[in-house]
XYZ file of C-alpha atoms in Angstrom:
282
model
C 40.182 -48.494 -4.299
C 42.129 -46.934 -6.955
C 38.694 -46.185 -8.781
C 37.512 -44.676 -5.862
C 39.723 -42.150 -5.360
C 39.988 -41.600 -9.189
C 35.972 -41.119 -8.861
C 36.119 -38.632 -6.162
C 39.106 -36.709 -7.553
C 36.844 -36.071 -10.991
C 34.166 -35.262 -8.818
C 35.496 -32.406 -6.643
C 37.261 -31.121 -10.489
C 33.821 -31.053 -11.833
C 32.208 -28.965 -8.745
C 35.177 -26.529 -9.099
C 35.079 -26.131 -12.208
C 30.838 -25.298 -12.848
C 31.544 -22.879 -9.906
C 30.934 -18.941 -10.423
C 31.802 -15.995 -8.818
C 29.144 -14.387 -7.541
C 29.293 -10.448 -7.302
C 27.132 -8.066 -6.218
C 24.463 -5.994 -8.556
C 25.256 -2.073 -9.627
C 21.482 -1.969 -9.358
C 20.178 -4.477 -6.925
C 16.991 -5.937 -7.123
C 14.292 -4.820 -4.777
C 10.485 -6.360 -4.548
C 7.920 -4.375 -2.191
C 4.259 -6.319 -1.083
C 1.782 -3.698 0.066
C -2.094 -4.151 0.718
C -3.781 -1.153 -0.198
C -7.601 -1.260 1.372
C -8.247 -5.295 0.541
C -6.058 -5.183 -2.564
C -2.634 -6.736 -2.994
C -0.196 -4.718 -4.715
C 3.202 -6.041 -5.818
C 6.427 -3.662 -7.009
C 9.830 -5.824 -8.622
C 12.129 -3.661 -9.910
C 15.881 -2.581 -9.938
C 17.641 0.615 -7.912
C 20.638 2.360 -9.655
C 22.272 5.181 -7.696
C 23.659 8.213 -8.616
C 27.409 7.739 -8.498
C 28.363 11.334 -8.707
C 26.340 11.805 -11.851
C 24.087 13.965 -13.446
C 20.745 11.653 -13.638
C 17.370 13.283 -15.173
C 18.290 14.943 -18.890
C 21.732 13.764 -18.910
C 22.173 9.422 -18.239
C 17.946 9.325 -18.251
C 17.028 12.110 -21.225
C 13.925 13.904 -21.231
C 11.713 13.444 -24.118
C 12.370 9.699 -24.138
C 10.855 6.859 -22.645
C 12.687 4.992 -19.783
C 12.692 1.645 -18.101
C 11.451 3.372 -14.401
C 14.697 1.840 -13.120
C 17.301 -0.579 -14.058
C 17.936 -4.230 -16.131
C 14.561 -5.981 -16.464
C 11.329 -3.667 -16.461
C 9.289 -2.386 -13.414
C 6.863 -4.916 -12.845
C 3.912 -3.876 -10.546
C 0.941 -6.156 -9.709
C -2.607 -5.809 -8.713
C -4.734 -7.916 -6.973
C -8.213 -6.062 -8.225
C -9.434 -3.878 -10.644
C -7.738 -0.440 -9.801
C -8.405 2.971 -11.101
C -5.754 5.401 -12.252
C -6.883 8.902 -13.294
C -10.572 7.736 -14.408
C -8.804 4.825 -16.535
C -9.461 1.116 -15.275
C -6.441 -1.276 -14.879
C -7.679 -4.732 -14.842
C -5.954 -7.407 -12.116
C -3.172 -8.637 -13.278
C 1.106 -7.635 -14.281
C 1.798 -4.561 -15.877
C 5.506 -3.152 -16.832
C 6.077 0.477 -15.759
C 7.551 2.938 -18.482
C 8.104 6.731 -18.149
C 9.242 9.862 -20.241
C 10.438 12.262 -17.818
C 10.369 15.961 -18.893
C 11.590 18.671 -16.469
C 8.457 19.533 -15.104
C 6.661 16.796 -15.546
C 6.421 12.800 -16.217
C 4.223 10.898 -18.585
C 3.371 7.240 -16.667
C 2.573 4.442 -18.952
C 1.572 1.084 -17.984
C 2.279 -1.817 -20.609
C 0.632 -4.820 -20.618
C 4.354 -6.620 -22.342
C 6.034 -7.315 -18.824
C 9.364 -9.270 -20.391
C 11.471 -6.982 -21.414
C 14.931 -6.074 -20.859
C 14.359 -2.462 -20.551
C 12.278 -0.911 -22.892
C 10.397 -2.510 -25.632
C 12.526 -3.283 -29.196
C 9.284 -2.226 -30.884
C 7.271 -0.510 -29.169
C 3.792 -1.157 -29.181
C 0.413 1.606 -28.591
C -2.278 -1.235 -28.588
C -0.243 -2.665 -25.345
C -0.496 0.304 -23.074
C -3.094 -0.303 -20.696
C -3.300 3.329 -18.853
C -0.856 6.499 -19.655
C -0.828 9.289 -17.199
C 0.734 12.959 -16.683
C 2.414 13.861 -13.503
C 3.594 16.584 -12.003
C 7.390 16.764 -11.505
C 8.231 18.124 -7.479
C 11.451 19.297 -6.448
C 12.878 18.299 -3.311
C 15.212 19.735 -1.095
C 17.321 16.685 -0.802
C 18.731 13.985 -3.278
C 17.633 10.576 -3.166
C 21.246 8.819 -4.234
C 19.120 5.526 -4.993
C 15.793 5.085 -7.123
C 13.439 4.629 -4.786
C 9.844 3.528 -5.226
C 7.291 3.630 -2.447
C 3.190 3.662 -1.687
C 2.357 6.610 -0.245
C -0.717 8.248 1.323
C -2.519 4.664 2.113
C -6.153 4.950 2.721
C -8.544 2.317 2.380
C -9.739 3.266 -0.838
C -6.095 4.359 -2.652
C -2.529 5.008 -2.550
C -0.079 7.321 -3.955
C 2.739 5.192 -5.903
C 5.581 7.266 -5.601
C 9.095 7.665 -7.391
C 12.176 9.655 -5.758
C 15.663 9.702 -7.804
C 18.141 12.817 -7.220
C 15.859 16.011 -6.347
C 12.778 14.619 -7.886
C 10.071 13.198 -6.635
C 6.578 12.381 -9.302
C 3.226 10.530 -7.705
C 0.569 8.786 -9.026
C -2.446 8.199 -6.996
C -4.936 4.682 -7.922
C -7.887 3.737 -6.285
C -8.914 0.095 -4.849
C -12.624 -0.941 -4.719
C -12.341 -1.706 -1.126
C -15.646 -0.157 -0.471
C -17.414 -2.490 -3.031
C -15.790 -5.381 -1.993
C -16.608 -4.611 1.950
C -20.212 -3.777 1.751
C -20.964 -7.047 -0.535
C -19.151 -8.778 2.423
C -21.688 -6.425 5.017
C -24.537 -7.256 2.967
C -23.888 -10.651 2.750
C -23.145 -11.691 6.360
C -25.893 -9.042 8.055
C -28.397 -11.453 6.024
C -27.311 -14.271 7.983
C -26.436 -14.703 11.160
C -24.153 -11.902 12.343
C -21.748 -12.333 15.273
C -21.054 -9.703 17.576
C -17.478 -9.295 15.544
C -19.591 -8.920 12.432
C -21.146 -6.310 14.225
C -18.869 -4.538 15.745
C -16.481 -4.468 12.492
C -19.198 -3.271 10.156
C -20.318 -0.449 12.812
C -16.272 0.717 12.604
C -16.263 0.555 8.865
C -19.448 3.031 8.738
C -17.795 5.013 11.359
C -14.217 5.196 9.758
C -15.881 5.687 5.748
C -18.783 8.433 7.007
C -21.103 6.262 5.810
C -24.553 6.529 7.844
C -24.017 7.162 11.224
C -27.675 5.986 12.325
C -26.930 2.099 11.058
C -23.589 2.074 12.586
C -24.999 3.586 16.336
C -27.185 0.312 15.883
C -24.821 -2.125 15.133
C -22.228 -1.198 17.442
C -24.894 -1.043 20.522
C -26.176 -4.690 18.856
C -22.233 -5.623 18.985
C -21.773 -4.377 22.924
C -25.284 -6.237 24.009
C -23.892 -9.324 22.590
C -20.483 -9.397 24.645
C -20.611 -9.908 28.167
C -17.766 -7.916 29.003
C -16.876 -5.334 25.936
C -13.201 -4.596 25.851
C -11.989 -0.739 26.311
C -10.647 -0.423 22.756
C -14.196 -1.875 21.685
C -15.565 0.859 23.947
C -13.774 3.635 22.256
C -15.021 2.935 19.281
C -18.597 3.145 20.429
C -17.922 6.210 21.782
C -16.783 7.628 19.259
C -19.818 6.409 16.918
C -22.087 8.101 19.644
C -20.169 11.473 19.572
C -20.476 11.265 15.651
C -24.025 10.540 16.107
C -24.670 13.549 18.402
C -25.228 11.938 21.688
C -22.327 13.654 23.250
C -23.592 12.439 26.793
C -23.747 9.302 25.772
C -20.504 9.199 24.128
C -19.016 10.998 27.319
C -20.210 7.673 29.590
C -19.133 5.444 27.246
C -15.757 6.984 27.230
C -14.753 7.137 30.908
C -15.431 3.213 31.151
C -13.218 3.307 28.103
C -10.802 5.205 30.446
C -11.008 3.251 32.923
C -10.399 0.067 30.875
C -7.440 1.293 29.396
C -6.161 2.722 33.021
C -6.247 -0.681 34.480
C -4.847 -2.266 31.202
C -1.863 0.082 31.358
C -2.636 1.627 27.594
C -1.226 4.812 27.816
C -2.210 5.111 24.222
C -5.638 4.817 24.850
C -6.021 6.540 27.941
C -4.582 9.779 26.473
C -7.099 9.185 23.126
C -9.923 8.938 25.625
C -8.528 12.076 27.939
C -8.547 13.937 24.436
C -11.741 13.053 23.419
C -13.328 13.969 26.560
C -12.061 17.617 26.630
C -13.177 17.869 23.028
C -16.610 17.241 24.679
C -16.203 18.988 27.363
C -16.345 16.548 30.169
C -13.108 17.560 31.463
């Protein structure tokens, strides 16, 4: 018994005494997962704040390359091959360094992704893709580093970094179209569903690609489903109106309207009431 209590006694002296105190971060962590056309695109990095000081040419100098952050290095992934300013970034991890200068940022990315900061030794044969950017002043300060993907198309993004007044960009591309036409290609020489069809006829639609194919595929999509759906409607309205059969595209929407009356979509009934005084049907 004596043994026993002996045991547990070391026991709960042990626990106490590996136990830390755990604190919270001056620049917390932050990780961001964005899919940019078909492409995944990962961000890990840390967000200092301002704390009443002076931040670009004073605690990060110009003239000088910086970490993009705090603690470890940026670290942004891509799923694909993406294209930055003409210059081809294979899939993969890349660190993100900067030298800001007042009016305007040089963006590097470095293949070395384990560093604390910036490189002891730096090394030219590991950048992957450098970049200038221009420097924009906002009206506002952004107390916290802030990263972010803006203007998301399916082809690119912008990725974007905000820290006091300042806000720099840099726009990459994603071969989404590449990717979905081989997919296109591929299932439109088998056996299509009406999905397939109706999917690739939006795609056409959406990337002005040829108007004529997509007409066909969406009217091959709506003869294959016995009772098309309003939103699937819209869309072939708006295909025919793109085509140049307004009257067609005019028929097509009202049954979209109607659709999307009875379903309650006040979303898409206003879309369709729009689009049929653009064509003059109302």
């Amino acid at each position: 018994m004596k043994k026993h209590v002996l045991f547990i006694f070391l026991l709960a002296v042990s626990v106490v005494g590996y136990s830390q105190i755990e604190t919270p971060q001056p620049s917390p962590t932050a990780k961001m997962e964005q899919k940019v056309g078909l492409t995944d695109v990962t961000l890990e990095y840390s967000r200092p704040s301002m704390r009443g000081r002076t931040i670009f040419g004073n605690l990060v100098p110009y003239g000088k390359v910086w970490r993009t952050g705090a603690n470890s290095n940026t670290k942004i992934t891509f799923s694909d091959d993406v294209t930055i300013d003409g210059q081809t970034l294979k899939a993969g991890s890349y660190a993100i360094y900067t030298i800001p200068n007042e009016k305007s940022w040089d963006v590097i990315f470095y293949t070395d992704t384990n560093n604390w900061g910036t490189p002891q030794t730096w090394d030219d044969s590991k950048v992957a893709a450098k970049v200038t950017a221009n420097v924009y002043d906002m009206p506002m300060k952004i107390d916290t580093f802030t990263m972010t993907f803006d203007h998301l198309s399916n082809s690119g993004a912008t990725l974007g970094m905000l820290w006091e007044n300042v806000y720099v960009g840099v726009p990459f591309s994603v071969p989404t179209d590449n990717k979905v036409l081989a997919n296109i290609n591929d299932v439109m020489s088998g056996n299509p569903t009406a999905n397939d069809y109706f999917a690739a006829a939006v795609y056409y639609l959406q990337e002005l690609k040829d108007i004529k194919t997509a007409k066909e595929w969406i009217d091959k999509a709506m003869s294959m489903t016995e009772k098309p759906a309003y939103w699937q409607l819209r869309q072939q309205s708006l295909i025919y109106a793109k085509f140049g059969d307004k009257k067609g595209a005019i028929e097509i929407a009202k049954k979209s309207l109607a659709g999307a009356e009875k379903a309650g979509n006040q979303d898409y009934v206003k879309m369709n009431n729009d689009s049929l005084k653009e064509w003059g049907a109302m």
